Amino acid sequence: MADRRTAPRRRNPRGQGETLRAELVEATARLLATLDRPETLTLRQVAREVGVAPASIYGHFSDLGALIQHVLRLRYEELAQLMNEAAAPAAEPLDDLVARCAAYTHWGVDHPGEYGTLIGGRLPPELVPLTAHGAGEELLGSVIASLAGVRQRRGEPADPERSRQAGLLLWTALHGLVALYNDHGNLPWPPLDDLITNTLSLHTGEPAAKIAQLVAVARPAAPERPVGGHRPAGADGS
């Protein structure tokens, strides 16, 4: 990525340190999403992006790892809130599951840089240990619970271990869909909503036509594109 020459930033007035902290977080999130190799990010790059001396960062974050982990937590919270809001109107487990999975998949395709940083394993463990992804358990847990509810409505007995495995397999399918869609956007992909529909039909045993109706209702509004983002052909579900 080309070196950015940023004009020195004026010092915040007394009591406005939180403004600098927010700018540091925003700059880090932007760099992680747009760098070709986010694992090469340095505190010096973040400082240059904001227009401060690198030493200024230590008043807010102990090191680069702490700053990146804070950004990841915010991203997980953002995605969890999006999925929860999408599923809020759901009256049945299938409605809930479809809404959550559609929100997750569309967010991943609409935010390829953020998705790759969050779930794509693009950061080394010395910067981002596995414990930093603990917030993602909420996302996975909600999918597991919804899928278990759908299967129990179909008469399957409750089995926590089997439900967890089924949820993991569904999440793996959705992750693969998003990752391949983002990395190979030049391929003649079917509409994204069709892929979501058929994936959920396969994992729930519900008719694709029924799920397609729910996917159409759950489709999120087109978001503002992130800096440096790209949209593969057909990513709008059309």
GROMACS .gro file of C-alpha atoms in nm:
model
  238
    1MET     CA    1   0.000   0.000   0.000
    2ALA     CA    2   0.136   0.346  -0.088
    3ASP     CA    3   0.288   0.547   0.197
    4ARG     CA    4   0.049   0.818   0.311
    5ARG     CA    5   0.187   1.159   0.407
    6THR     CA    6  -0.048   1.295   0.667
    7ALA     CA    7  -0.021   1.648   0.800
    8PRO     CA    8   0.068   1.664   1.171
    9ARG     CA    9  -0.242   1.648   1.383
   10ARG     CA   10  -0.323   1.926   1.623
   11ARG     CA   11  -0.312   1.825   1.987
   12ASN     CA   12  -0.656   1.767   2.137
   13PRO     CA   13  -0.762   2.024   2.394
   14ARG     CA   14  -0.749   1.905   2.752
   15GLY     CA   15  -1.024   1.651   2.824
   16GLN     CA   16  -1.060   1.540   2.460
   17GLY     CA   17  -0.832   1.238   2.474
   18GLU     CA   18  -1.123   1.016   2.379
   19THR     CA   19  -1.132   1.190   2.042
   20LEU     CA   20  -0.779   1.071   1.969
   21ARG     CA   21  -0.864   0.722   2.092
   22ALA     CA   22  -1.160   0.706   1.854
   23GLU     CA   23  -0.944   0.828   1.566
   24LEU     CA   24  -0.682   0.564   1.642
   25VAL     CA   25  -0.947   0.292   1.639
   26GLU     CA   26  -1.099   0.419   1.315
   27ALA     CA   27  -0.760   0.442   1.144
   28THR     CA   28  -0.662   0.093   1.257
   29ALA     CA   29  -0.990  -0.053   1.134
   30ARG     CA   30  -0.947   0.121   0.799
   31LEU     CA   31  -0.588   0.001   0.756
   32LEU     CA   32  -0.669  -0.357   0.855
   33ALA     CA   33  -0.949  -0.363   0.598
   34THR     CA   34  -0.749  -0.213   0.312
   35LEU     CA   35  -0.389  -0.330   0.348
   36ASP     CA   36  -0.295  -0.612   0.112
   37ARG     CA   37  -0.110  -0.770   0.404
   38PRO     CA   38  -0.279  -0.654   0.726
   39GLU     CA   39  -0.038  -0.865   0.929
   40THR     CA   40   0.234  -0.609   0.844
   41LEU     CA   41   0.050  -0.324   1.016
   42THR     CA   42   0.263  -0.122   1.257
   43LEU     CA   43   0.196   0.140   1.522
   44ARG     CA   44   0.396   0.385   1.312
   45GLN     CA   45   0.152   0.337   1.023
   46VAL     CA   46  -0.145   0.398   1.252
   47ALA     CA   47   0.019   0.709   1.397
   48ARG     CA   48   0.096   0.842   1.049
   49GLU     CA   49  -0.263   0.778   0.940
   50VAL     CA   50  -0.395   0.987   1.229
   51GLY     CA   51  -0.116   1.246   1.222
   52VAL     CA   52   0.036   1.192   1.567
   53ALA     CA   53   0.363   1.066   1.706
   54PRO     CA   54   0.370   0.688   1.769
   55ALA     CA   55   0.433   0.754   2.138
   56SER     CA   56   0.090   0.920   2.160
   57ILE     CA   57  -0.076   0.582   2.109
   58TYR     CA   58   0.059   0.440   2.434
   59GLY     CA   59  -0.162   0.671   2.636
   60HIS     CA   60  -0.460   0.476   2.502
   61PHE     CA   61  -0.337   0.126   2.414
   62SER     CA   62  -0.051  -0.071   2.563
   63ASP     CA   63   0.069  -0.202   2.227
   64LEU     CA   64  -0.039  -0.279   1.870
   65GLY     CA   65  -0.197  -0.608   1.974
   66ALA     CA   66  -0.425  -0.436   2.226
   67LEU     CA   67  -0.532  -0.182   1.963
   68ILE     CA   68  -0.608  -0.449   1.701
   69GLN     CA   69  -0.795  -0.665   1.952
   70HIS     CA   70  -1.010  -0.366   2.048
   71VAL     CA   71  -1.098  -0.313   1.682
   72LEU     CA   72  -1.188  -0.680   1.644
   73ARG     CA   73  -1.417  -0.669   1.947
   74LEU     CA   74  -1.597  -0.370   1.801
   75ARG     CA   75  -1.639  -0.551   1.469
   76TYR     CA   76  -1.778  -0.861   1.639
   77GLU     CA   77  -2.021  -0.644   1.834
   78GLU     CA   78  -2.125  -0.469   1.513
   79LEU     CA   79  -2.194  -0.798   1.336
   80ALA     CA   80  -2.372  -0.949   1.637
   81GLN     CA   81  -2.597  -0.644   1.666
   82LEU     CA   82  -2.673  -0.659   1.294
   83MET     CA   83  -2.771  -1.025   1.316
   84ASN     CA   84  -2.980  -0.969   1.630
   85GLU     CA   85  -3.164  -0.678   1.473
   86ALA     CA   86  -3.231  -0.878   1.157
   87ALA     CA   87  -3.376  -1.163   1.361
   88ALA     CA   88  -3.577  -0.944   1.601
   89PRO     CA   89  -3.907  -0.967   1.405
   90ALA     CA   90  -3.879  -1.346   1.366
   91ALA     CA   91  -4.176  -1.544   1.497
   92GLU     CA   92  -4.041  -1.892   1.416
   93PRO     CA   93  -3.699  -2.057   1.446
   94LEU     CA   94  -3.665  -2.080   1.068
   95ASP     CA   95  -3.733  -1.708   1.028
   96ASP     CA   96  -3.472  -1.639   1.295
   97LEU     CA   97  -3.213  -1.862   1.132
   98VAL     CA   98  -3.265  -1.723   0.783
   99ALA     CA   99  -3.247  -1.364   0.905
  100ARG     CA  100  -2.925  -1.425   1.098
  101CYS     CA  101  -2.753  -1.614   0.818
  102ALA     CA  102  -2.860  -1.366   0.551
  103ALA     CA  103  -2.733  -1.074   0.761
  104TYR     CA  104  -2.403  -1.251   0.827
  105THR     CA  105  -2.345  -1.341   0.463
  106HIS     CA  106  -2.439  -1.003   0.321
  107TRP     CA  107  -2.221  -0.826   0.578
  108GLY     CA  108  -1.927  -1.045   0.483
  109VAL     CA  109  -1.969  -0.977   0.111
  110ASP     CA  110  -2.036  -0.606   0.160
  111HIS     CA  111  -1.732  -0.567   0.389
  112PRO     CA  112  -1.466  -0.798   0.240
  113GLY     CA  113  -1.171  -0.631   0.412
  114GLU     CA  114  -1.335  -0.630   0.753
  115TYR     CA  115  -1.458  -0.986   0.708
  116GLY     CA  116  -1.114  -1.111   0.608
  117THR     CA  117  -0.957  -0.947   0.910
  118LEU     CA  118  -1.222  -1.070   1.149
  119ILE     CA  119  -1.275  -1.427   1.035
  120GLY     CA  120  -1.027  -1.489   0.757
  121GLY     CA  121  -0.730  -1.570   0.982
  122ARG     CA  122  -0.518  -1.293   0.831
  123LEU     CA  123  -0.349  -1.182   1.154
  124PRO     CA  124  -0.069  -1.370   1.334
  125PRO     CA  125  -0.140  -1.523   1.678
  126GLU     CA  126   0.128  -1.312   1.844
  127LEU     CA  127  -0.084  -1.006   1.761
  128VAL     CA  128  -0.427  -1.166   1.789
  129PRO     CA  129  -0.445  -1.475   2.011
  130LEU     CA  130  -0.739  -1.711   1.976
  131THR     CA  131  -0.889  -1.565   2.293
  132ALA     CA  132  -0.938  -1.237   2.106
  133HIS     CA  133  -1.201  -1.408   1.892
  134GLY     CA  134  -1.408  -1.515   2.191
  135ALA     CA  135  -1.668  -1.253   2.102
  136GLY     CA  136  -1.741  -1.457   1.791
  137GLU     CA  137  -1.889  -1.729   2.010
  138GLU     CA  138  -2.205  -1.519   2.039
  139LEU     CA  139  -2.246  -1.526   1.661
  140LEU     CA  140  -2.191  -1.899   1.638
  141GLY     CA  141  -2.410  -1.968   1.940
  142SER     CA  142  -2.703  -1.782   1.790
  143VAL     CA  143  -2.679  -1.985   1.468
  144ILE     CA  144  -2.652  -2.313   1.661
  145ALA     CA  145  -2.959  -2.228   1.870
  146SER     CA  146  -3.166  -2.123   1.569
  147LEU     CA  147  -3.076  -2.430   1.367
  148ALA     CA  148  -3.149  -2.656   1.665
  149GLY     CA  149  -3.491  -2.492   1.698
  150VAL     CA  150  -3.568  -2.558   1.332
  151ARG     CA  151  -3.468  -2.922   1.359
  152GLN     CA  152  -3.667  -2.978   1.675
  153ARG     CA  153  -3.973  -2.832   1.506
  154ARG     CA  154  -3.922  -3.104   1.245
  155GLY     CA  155  -3.934  -3.367   1.518
  156GLU     CA  156  -3.564  -3.428   1.583
  157PRO     CA  157  -3.478  -3.494   1.950
  158ALA     CA  158  -3.274  -3.238   2.139
  159ASP     CA  159  -2.904  -3.331   2.135
  160PRO     CA  160  -2.664  -3.050   2.236
  161GLU     CA  161  -2.354  -3.208   2.084
  162ARG     CA  162  -2.523  -3.292   1.758
  163SER     CA  163  -2.676  -2.944   1.747
  164ARG     CA  164  -2.334  -2.785   1.794
  165GLN     CA  165  -2.184  -2.993   1.516
  166ALA     CA  166  -2.472  -2.908   1.283
  167GLY     CA  167  -2.429  -2.538   1.361
  168LEU     CA  168  -2.055  -2.557   1.297
  169LEU     CA  169  -2.114  -2.721   0.962
  170LEU     CA  170  -2.362  -2.452   0.862
  171TRP     CA  171  -2.127  -2.175   0.972
  172THR     CA  172  -1.845  -2.344   0.778
  173ALA     CA  173  -2.063  -2.345   0.466
  174LEU     CA  174  -2.151  -1.977   0.507
  175HIS     CA  175  -1.789  -1.885   0.572
  176GLY     CA  176  -1.678  -2.071   0.261
  177LEU     CA  177  -1.948  -1.900   0.059
  178VAL     CA  178  -1.840  -1.553   0.172
  179ALA     CA  179  -1.468  -1.621   0.136
  180LEU     CA  180  -1.494  -1.766  -0.213
  181TYR     CA  181  -1.740  -1.500  -0.324
  182ASN     CA  182  -1.501  -1.228  -0.209
  183ASP     CA  183  -1.179  -1.386  -0.336
  184HIS     CA  184  -1.313  -1.495  -0.674
  185GLY     CA  185  -1.566  -1.229  -0.761
  186ASN     CA  186  -1.486  -1.258  -1.132
  187LEU     CA  187  -1.648  -1.600  -1.154
  188PRO     CA  188  -2.005  -1.622  -1.289
  189TRP     CA  189  -2.162  -1.667  -0.946
  190PRO     CA  190  -2.537  -1.717  -0.908
  191PRO     CA  191  -2.715  -1.440  -0.717
  192LEU     CA  192  -2.601  -1.431  -0.356
  193ASP     CA  193  -2.954  -1.479  -0.223
  194ASP     CA  194  -2.986  -1.800  -0.426
  195LEU     CA  195  -2.668  -1.934  -0.268
  196ILE     CA  196  -2.791  -1.845   0.081
  197THR     CA  197  -3.127  -2.009   0.009
  198ASN     CA  198  -2.984  -2.335  -0.118
  199THR     CA  199  -2.726  -2.356   0.160
  200LEU     CA  200  -2.996  -2.316   0.427
  201SER     CA  201  -3.229  -2.557   0.251
  202LEU     CA  202  -2.954  -2.819   0.251
  203HIS     CA  203  -2.881  -2.774   0.621
  204THR     CA  204  -3.240  -2.747   0.746
  205GLY     CA  205  -3.426  -2.984   0.515
  206GLU     CA  206  -3.680  -2.708   0.447
  207PRO     CA  207  -3.798  -2.641   0.089
  208ALA     CA  208  -3.585  -2.390  -0.099
  209ALA     CA  209  -3.896  -2.200  -0.213
  210LYS     CA  210  -4.000  -2.141   0.149
  211ILE     CA  211  -3.654  -2.022   0.247
  212ALA     CA  212  -3.625  -1.800  -0.061
  213GLN     CA  213  -3.929  -1.604   0.056
  214LEU     CA  214  -3.771  -1.551   0.397
  215VAL     CA  215  -3.436  -1.452   0.246
  216ALA     CA  216  -3.608  -1.190   0.030
  217VAL     CA  217  -3.773  -1.041   0.339
  218ALA     CA  218  -3.448  -1.053   0.538
  219ARG     CA  219  -3.233  -0.892   0.270
  220PRO     CA  220  -3.059  -0.592   0.431
  221ALA     CA  221  -3.051  -0.247   0.280
  222ALA     CA  222  -2.743  -0.182   0.068
  223PRO     CA  223  -2.477  -0.039   0.304
  224GLU     CA  224  -2.229   0.237   0.241
  225ARG     CA  225  -1.921   0.074   0.094
  226PRO     CA  226  -1.612   0.064   0.318
  227VAL     CA  227  -1.294   0.236   0.204
  228GLY     CA  228  -1.122   0.014  -0.049
  229GLY     CA  229  -1.413  -0.232  -0.055
  230HIS     CA  230  -1.527  -0.410  -0.370
  231ARG     CA  231  -1.840  -0.590  -0.464
  232PRO     CA  232  -1.820  -0.910  -0.669
  233ALA     CA  233  -2.054  -0.942  -0.962
  234GLY     CA  234  -2.402  -1.032  -0.840
  235ALA     CA  235  -2.328  -0.949  -0.477
  236ASP     CA  236  -2.645  -0.749  -0.443
  237GLY     CA  237  -2.852  -1.062  -0.487
  238SER     CA  238  -2.971  -0.953  -0.830
   0.00000   0.00000   0.00000
